[in-house]
Short mmCIF file of C-alpha atoms and ligand atoms in Angstrom, two decimals:
data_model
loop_
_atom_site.label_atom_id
_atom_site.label_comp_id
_atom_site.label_asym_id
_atom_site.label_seq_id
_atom_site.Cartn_x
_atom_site.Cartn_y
_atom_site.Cartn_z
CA UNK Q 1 10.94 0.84 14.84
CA UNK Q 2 12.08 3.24 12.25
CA UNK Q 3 11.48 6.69 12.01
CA UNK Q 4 10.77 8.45 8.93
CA UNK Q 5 14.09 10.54 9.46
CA UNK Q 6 16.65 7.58 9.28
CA UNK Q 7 14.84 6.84 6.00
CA UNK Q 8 15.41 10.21 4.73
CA UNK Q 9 18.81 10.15 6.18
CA UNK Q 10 19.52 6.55 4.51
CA UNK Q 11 17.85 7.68 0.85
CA UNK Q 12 19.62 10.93 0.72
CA UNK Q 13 23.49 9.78 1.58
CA UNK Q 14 24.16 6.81 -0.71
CA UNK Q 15 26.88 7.61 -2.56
CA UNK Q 16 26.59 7.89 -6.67
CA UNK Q 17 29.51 5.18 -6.98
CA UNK Q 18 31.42 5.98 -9.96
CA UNK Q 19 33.93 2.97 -10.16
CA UNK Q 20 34.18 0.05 -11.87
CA UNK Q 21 31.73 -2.64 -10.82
CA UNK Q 22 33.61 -5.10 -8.28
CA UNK Q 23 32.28 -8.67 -7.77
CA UNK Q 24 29.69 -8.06 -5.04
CA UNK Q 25 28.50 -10.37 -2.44
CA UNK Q 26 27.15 -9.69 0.36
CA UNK Q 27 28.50 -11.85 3.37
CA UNK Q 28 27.50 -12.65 6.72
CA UNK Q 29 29.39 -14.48 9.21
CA UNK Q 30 28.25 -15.92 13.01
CA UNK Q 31 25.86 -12.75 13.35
CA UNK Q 32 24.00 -12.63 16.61
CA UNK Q 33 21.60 -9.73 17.62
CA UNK Q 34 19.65 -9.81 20.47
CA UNK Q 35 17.55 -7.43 22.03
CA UNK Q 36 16.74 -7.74 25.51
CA UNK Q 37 16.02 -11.83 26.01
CA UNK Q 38 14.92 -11.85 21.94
CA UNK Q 39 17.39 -13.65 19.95
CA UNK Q 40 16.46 -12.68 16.87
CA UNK Q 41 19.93 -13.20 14.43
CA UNK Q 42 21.31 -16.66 16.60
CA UNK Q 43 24.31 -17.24 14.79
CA UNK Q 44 23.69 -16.42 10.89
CA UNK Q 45 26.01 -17.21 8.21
CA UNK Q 46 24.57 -16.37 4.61
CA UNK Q 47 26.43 -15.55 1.47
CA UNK Q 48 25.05 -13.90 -1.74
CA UNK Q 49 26.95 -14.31 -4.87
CA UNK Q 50 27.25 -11.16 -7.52
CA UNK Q 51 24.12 -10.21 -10.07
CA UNK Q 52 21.90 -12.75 -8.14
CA UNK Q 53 17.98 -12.15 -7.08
CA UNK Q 54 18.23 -13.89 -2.98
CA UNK Q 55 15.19 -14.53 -1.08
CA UNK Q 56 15.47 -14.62 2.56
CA UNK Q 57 12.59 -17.33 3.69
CA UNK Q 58 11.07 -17.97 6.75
CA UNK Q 59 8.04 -17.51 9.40
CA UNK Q 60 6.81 -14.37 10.65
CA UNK Q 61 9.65 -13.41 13.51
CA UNK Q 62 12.41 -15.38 12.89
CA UNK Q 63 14.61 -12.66 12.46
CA UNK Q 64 14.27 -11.61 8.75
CA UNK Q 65 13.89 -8.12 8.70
CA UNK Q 66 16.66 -8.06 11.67
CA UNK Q 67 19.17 -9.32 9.11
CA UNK Q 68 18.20 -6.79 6.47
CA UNK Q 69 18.85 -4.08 9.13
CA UNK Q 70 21.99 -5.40 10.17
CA UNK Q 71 23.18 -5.68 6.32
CA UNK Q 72 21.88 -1.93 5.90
CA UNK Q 73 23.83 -1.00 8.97
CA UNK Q 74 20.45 0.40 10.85
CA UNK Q 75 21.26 -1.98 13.58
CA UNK Q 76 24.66 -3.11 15.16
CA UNK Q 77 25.46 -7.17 15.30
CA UNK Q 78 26.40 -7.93 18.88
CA UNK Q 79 29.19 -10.45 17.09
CA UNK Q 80 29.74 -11.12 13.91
CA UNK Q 81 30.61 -9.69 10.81
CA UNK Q 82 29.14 -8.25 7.64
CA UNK Q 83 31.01 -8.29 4.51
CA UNK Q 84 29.65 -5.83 1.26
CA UNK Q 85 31.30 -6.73 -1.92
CA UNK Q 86 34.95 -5.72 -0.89
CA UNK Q 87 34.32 -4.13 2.14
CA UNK Q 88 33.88 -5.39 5.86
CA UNK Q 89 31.29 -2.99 6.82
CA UNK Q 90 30.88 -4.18 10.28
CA UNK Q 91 32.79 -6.60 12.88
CA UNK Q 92 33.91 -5.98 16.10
CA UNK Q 93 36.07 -3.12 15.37
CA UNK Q 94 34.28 -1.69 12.64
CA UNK Q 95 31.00 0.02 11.84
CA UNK Q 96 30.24 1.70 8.32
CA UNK Q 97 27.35 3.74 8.69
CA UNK Q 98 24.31 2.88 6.32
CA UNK Q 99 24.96 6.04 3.79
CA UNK Q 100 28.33 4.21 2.87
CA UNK Q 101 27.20 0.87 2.83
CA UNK Q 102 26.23 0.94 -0.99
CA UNK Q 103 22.81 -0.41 -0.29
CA UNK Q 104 19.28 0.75 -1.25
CA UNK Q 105 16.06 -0.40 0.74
CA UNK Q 106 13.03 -1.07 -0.20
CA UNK Q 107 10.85 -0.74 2.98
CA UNK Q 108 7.64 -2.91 3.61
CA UNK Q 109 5.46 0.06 3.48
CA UNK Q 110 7.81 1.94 0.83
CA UNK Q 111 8.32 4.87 2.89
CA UNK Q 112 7.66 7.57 0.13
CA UNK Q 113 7.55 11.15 0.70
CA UNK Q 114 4.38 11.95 0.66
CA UNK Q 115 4.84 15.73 0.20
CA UNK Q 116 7.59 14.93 -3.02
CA UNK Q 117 6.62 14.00 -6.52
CA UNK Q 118 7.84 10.92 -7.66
CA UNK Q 119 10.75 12.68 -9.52
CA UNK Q 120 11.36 14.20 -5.74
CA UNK Q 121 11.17 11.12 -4.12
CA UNK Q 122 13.62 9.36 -6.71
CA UNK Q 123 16.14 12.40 -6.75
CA UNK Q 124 15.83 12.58 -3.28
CA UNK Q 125 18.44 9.65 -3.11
CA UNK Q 126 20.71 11.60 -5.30
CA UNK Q 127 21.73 13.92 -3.05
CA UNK Q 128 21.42 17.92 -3.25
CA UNK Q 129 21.49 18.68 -6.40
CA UNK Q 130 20.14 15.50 -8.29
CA UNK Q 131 21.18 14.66 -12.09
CA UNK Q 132 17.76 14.75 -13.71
CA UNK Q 133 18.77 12.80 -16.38
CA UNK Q 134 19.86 10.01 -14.10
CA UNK Q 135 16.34 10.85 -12.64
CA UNK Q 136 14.34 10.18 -15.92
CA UNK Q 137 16.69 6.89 -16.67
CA UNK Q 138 15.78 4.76 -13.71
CA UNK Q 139 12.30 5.93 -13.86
CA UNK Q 140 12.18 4.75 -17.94
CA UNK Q 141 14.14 1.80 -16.01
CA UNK Q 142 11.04 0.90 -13.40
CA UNK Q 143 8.37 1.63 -16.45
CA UNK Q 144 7.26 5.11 -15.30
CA UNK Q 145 8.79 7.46 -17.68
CA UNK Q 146 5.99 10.71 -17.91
CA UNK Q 147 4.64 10.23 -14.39
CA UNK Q 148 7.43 12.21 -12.70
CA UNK Q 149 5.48 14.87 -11.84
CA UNK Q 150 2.40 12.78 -9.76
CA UNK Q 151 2.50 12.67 -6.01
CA UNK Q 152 2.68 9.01 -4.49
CA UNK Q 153 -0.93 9.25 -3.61
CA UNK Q 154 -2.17 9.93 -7.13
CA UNK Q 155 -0.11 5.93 -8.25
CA UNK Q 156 -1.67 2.82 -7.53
CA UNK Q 157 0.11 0.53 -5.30
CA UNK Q 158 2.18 -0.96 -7.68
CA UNK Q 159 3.29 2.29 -8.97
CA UNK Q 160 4.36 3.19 -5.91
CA UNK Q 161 6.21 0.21 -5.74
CA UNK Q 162 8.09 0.98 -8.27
CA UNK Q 163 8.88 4.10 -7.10
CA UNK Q 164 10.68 2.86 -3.95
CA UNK Q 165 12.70 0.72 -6.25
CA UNK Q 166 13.73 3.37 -8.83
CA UNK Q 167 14.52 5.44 -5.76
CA UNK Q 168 16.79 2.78 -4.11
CA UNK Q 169 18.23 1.79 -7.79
CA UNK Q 170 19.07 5.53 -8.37
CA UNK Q 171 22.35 6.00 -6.54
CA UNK Q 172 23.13 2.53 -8.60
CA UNK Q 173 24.03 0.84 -5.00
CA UNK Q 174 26.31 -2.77 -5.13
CA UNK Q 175 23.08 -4.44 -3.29
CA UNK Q 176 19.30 -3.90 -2.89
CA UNK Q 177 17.08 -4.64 0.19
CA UNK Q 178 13.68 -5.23 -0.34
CA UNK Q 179 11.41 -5.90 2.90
CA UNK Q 180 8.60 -8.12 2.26
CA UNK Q 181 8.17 -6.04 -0.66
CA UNK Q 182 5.00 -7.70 -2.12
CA UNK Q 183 3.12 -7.66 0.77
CA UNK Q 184 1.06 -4.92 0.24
CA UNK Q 185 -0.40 -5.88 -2.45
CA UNK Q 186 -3.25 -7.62 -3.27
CA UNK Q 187 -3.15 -10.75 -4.53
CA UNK Q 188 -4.81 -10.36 -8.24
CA UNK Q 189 -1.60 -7.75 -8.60
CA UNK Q 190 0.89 -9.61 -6.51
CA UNK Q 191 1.51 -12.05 -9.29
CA UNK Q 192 2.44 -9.36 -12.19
CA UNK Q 193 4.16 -7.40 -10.01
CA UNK Q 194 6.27 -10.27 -8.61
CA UNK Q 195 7.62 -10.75 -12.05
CA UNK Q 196 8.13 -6.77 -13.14
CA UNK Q 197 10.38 -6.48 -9.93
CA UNK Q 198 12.38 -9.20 -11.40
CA UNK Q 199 12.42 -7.94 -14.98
CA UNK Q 200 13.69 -4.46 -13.40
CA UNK Q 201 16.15 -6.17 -10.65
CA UNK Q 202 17.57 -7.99 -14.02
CA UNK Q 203 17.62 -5.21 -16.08
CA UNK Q 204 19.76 -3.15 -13.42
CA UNK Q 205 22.31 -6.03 -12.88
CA UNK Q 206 21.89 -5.29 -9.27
CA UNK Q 207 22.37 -7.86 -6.60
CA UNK Q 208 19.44 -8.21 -4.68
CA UNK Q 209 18.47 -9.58 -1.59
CA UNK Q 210 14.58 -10.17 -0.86
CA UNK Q 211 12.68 -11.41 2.60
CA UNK Q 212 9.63 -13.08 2.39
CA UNK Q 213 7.49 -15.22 4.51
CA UNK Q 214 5.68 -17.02 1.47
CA UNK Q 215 7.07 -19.50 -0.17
CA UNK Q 216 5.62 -19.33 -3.32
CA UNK Q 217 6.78 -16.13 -3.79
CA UNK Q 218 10.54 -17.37 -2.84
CA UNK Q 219 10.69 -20.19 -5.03
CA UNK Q 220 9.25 -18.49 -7.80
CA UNK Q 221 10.83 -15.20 -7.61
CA UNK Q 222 14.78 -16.28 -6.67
CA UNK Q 223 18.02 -17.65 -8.15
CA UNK Q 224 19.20 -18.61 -4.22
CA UNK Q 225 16.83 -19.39 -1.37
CA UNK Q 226 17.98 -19.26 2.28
CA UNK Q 227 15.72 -20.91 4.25
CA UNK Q 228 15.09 -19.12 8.29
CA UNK Q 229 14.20 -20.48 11.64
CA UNK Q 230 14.90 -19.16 14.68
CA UNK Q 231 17.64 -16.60 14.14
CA UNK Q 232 19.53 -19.17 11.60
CA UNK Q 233 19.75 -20.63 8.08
CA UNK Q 234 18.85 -23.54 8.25
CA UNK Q 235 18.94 -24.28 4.27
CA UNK Q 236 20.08 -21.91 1.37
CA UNK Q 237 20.43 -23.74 -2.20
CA UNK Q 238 18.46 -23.13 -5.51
CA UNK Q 239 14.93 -23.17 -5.45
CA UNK Q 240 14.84 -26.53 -6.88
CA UNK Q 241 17.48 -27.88 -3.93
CA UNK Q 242 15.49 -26.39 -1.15
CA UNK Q 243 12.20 -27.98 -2.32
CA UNK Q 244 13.14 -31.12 -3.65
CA UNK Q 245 15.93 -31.80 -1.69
CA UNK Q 246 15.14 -30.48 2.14
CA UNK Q 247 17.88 -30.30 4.29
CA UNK Q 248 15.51 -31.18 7.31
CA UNK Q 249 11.78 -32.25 7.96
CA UNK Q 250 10.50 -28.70 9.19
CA UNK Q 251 12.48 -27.05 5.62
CA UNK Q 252 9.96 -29.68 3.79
CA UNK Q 253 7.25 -29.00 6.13
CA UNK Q 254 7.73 -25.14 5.56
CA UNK Q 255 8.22 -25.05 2.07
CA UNK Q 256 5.58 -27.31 1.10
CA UNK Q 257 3.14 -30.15 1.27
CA UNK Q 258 5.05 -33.32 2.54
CA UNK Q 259 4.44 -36.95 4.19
CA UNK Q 260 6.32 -38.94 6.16
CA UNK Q 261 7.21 -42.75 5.76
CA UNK Q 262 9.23 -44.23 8.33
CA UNK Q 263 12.06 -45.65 6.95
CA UNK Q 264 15.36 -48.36 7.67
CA UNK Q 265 18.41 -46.98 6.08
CA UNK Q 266 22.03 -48.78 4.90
CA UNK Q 267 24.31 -48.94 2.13
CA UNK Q 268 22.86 -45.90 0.34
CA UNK Q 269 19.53 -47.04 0.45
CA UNK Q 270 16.55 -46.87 2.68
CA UNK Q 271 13.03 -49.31 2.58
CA UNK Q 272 9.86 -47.98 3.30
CA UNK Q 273 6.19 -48.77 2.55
CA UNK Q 274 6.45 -48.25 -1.24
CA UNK Q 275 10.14 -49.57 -1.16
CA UNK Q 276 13.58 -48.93 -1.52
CA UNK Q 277 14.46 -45.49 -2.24
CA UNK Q 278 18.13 -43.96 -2.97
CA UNK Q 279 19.38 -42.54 0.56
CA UNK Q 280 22.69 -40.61 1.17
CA UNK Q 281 25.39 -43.32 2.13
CA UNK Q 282 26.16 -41.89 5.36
CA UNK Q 283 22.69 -42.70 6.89
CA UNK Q 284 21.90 -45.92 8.88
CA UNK Q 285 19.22 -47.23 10.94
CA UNK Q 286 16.06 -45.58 11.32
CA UNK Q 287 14.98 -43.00 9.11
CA UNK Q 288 12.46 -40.43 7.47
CA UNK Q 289 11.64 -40.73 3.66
CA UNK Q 290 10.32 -37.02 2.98
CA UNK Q 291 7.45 -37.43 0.14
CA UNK Q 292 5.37 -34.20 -1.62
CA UNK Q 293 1.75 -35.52 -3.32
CA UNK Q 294 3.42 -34.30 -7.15
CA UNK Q 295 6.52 -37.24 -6.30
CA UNK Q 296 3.16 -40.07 -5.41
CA UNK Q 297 1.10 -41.26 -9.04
CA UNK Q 298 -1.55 -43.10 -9.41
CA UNK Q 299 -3.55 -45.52 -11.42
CA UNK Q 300 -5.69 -48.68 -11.95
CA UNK Q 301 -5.21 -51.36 -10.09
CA UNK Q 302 -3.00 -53.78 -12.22
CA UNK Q 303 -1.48 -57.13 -11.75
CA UNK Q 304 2.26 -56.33 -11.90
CA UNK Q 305 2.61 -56.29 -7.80
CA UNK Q 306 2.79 -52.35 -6.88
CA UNK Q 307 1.53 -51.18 -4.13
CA UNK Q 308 -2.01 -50.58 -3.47
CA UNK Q 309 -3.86 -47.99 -1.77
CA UNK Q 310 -7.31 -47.11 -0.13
CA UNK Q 311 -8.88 -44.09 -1.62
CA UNK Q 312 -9.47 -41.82 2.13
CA UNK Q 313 -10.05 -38.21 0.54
CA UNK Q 314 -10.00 -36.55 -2.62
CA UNK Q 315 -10.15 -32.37 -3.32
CA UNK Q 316 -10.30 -31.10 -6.44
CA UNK Q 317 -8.45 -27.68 -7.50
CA UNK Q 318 -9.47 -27.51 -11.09
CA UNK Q 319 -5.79 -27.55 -12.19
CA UNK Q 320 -5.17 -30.55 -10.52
CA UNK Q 321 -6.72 -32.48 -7.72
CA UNK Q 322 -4.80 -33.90 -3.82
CA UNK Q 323 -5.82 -37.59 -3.31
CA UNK Q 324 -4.92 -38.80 0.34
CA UNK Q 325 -4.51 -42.68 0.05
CA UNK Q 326 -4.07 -44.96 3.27
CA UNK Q 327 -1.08 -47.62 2.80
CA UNK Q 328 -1.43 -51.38 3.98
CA UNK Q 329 -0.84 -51.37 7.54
CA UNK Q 330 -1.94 -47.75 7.68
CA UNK Q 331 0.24 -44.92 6.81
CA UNK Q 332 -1.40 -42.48 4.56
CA UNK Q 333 -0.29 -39.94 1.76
CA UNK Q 334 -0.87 -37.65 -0.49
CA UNK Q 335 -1.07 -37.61 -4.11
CA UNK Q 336 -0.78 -34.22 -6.33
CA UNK Q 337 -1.58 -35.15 -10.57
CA UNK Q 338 -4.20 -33.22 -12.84
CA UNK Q 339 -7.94 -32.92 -12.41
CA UNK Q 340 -8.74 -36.01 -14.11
CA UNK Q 341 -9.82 -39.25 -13.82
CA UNK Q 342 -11.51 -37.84 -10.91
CA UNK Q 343 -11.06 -40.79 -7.80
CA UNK Q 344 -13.45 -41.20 -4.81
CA UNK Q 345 -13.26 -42.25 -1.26
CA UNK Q 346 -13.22 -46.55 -1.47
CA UNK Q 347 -11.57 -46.74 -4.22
CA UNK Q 348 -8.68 -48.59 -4.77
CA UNK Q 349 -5.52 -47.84 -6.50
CA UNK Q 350 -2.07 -48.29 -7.47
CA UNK Q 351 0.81 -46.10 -5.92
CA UNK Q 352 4.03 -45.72 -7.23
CA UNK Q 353 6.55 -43.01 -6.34
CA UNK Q 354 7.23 -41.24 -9.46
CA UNK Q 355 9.63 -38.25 -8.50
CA UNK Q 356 11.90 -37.33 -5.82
CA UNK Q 357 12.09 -37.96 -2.36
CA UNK Q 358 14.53 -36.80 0.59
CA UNK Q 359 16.03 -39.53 3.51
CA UNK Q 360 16.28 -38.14 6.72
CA UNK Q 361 17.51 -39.45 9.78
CA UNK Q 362 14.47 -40.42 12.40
CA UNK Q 363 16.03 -38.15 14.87
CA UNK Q 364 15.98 -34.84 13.47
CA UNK Q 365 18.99 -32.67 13.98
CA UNK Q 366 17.05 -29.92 15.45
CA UNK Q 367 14.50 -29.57 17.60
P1 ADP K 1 10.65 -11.07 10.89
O1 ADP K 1 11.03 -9.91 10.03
O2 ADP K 1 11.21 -12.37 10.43
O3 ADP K 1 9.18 -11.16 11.12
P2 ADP K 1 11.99 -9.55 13.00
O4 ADP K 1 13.41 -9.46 12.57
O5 ADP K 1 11.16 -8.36 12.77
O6 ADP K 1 11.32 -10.84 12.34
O7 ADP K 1 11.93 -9.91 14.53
C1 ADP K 1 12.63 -11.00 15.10
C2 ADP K 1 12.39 -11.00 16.60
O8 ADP K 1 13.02 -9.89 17.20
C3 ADP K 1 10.93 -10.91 16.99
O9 ADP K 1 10.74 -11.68 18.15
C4 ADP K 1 10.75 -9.44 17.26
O10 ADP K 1 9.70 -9.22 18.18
C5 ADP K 1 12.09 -9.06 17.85
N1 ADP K 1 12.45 -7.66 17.57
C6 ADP K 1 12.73 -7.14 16.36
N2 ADP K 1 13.06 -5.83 16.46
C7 ADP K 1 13.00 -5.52 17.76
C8 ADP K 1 13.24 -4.32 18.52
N3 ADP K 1 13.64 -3.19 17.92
N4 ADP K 1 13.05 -4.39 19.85
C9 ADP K 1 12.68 -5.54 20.46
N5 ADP K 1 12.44 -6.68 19.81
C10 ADP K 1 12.59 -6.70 18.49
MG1 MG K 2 9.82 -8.55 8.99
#
């Protein structure tokens, strides 16, 4: 898809900005790109507000790394437009290559020079004559002042990792792309390295804009979190909204563990099995109370008229345990809490909900 020469080309042209630092965002508006009968960017609208960490969400070719090109101006929207801090950098009239774009990419498979040291591949991005000092800063900023002089093969993965970034921070660009940057990595190291990105992303006080396909990583990683199906947002909101507080039962379904209760809703509120739940006041008639296991507890059975449940399954995860409990009348669900008391098959609890839950309509918007 890419060849090694529009890397070089991309690396080597970004400008060394010396003005002031304007409020960046980076902002999309009714992007479509197709290519042939693929849809993949179906009418995209996304905004990124200055100094934030965004992760771009969603399943394996829904259009994630299309946007990134777009933004880096490796690929031309069929409509739309792309806005980078000040600067339309693409509409229908207009199309700033990606040297002048003020980005820096960090590719999937990092794309170093194999034949440079990582001082090379860092002052590559520089320009001709690169300012070594500038050189040894971002390097001392990514944590690998001294190993300047090693090729990328001599680093470890997550040195090299490192090196892409200090080579895309180097021409200090208004926005970073990182591709699925984690994904090389195995999982022991993903963890650590997760949070050194975001020490060194911080540290820069560059806006950054991440794609990933695993949640975890999203949530965890993120200040904003746009949520992608199909070519769209379908969600963007702090981690916390887009979890707790799903805009839609496949945003739930994709971000998490979640049942389903059918539901009646009116007046702000909606009844279900375990009751009446708080539901937003436009909503009435039939509807969808979205539950994850950590918002179900339970306990002994007691006299004080909650709602009991049938023990059906129980896993234990050493950190906590999933207990699937079957309703009166049949519905089941899932309960998240610690390890302990440990519950078996038959027997029979109390349920309460004890955290949030989302109200739906029946019909869901989308298909
Ligand atoms: P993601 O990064 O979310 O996995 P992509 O943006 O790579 O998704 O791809 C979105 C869709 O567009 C997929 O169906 C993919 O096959 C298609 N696609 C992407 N790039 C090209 C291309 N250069 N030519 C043809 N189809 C493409
Ligand atoms: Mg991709």
């Amino acid at each position: 898809m890419r060849g090694m020469d529009a890397v070089a080309a991309h690396v080597a042209a970004c400008p060394i900005s010396a003005e002031g630092e304007a409020p960046i965002v980076v902002s999309c508006r009714g992007l479509y790109k197709s290519f042939g009968d693929v849809r993949a960017v179906d009418g995209l609208d996304l905004e990124l507000p200055s100094g934030a960490i965004g992760a771009l969400l969603g399943p394996s070719g829904c259009g994630k790394t299309t946007l990134l090109r777009l933004i880096a101006g490796f690929e031309r929207p069929d409509e739309g437009s792309i806005a980078i801090g000040d600067a339309t950098v693409s509409d229908g009239s207009r199309f700033v290559p990606p040297e002048r774009r003020r980005t820096g990419m960090v590719f999937q498979d990092y794309a170093l020079f194999p034949h440079l040291d990582v001082a090379g591949n860092v002052g590559y991005a520089l320009g001709r004559r690169p300012d070594a000092a500038r050189v040894r800063e971002v390097l001392a900023l990514v944590g690998l002042e001294g190993l300047g002089a090693r090729r990328p093969h001599e680093l470890s993965g997550g040195q090299q990792q490192r090196v892409a970034l200090a080579r895309a921070l180097a021409p200090t660009p208004a926005l970073i792309l990182l591709d699925e940057p984690f994904s090389n990595l195995d999982a022991a190291l993903r963890d650590r390295v997760r949070g050194e990105v975001r020490s060194i992303l911080r540290a820069a006080r560059v806006t950054a804009l991440l794609v990933t396909h695993d949640q975890e990583e999203a949530l965890s990683l993120a200040d904003t979190v746009a949520v992608m199906r199909a070519g769209r947002i379908e969600q963007a909101g702090t981690p916390e909204e887009v979890y707790g507080s799903p805009a839609n039962r496949w945003v739930g379904e994709f971000l998490g563990e979640i049942d389903v209760l059918p539901g009646e809703a009116g007046a702000g509120v909606a009844s279900c099995a375990l009751g009446r739940v708080p539901a937003p006041r436009d909503l009435t008639g039939p509807v969808e109370v979205l539950i994850r296991p950590e918002s179900i507890a339970v306990g002994m059975l007691g006299d004080d008229g909650e709602h009991e449940a049938i023990v059906v399954e129980r896993t234990f995860y050493g950190h906590d345990q999933l207990v699937t409990l079957e309703l009166r009348g049949g519905p089941r669900l899932r309960s998240r809490s610690v390890g302990f008391p440990s519950w078996h098959p038959g027997d029979r609890l109390r349920v309460r909900l004890a955290g949030p839950v989302t109200v739906v309509p029946a019909k869901p918007t989308h298909s």
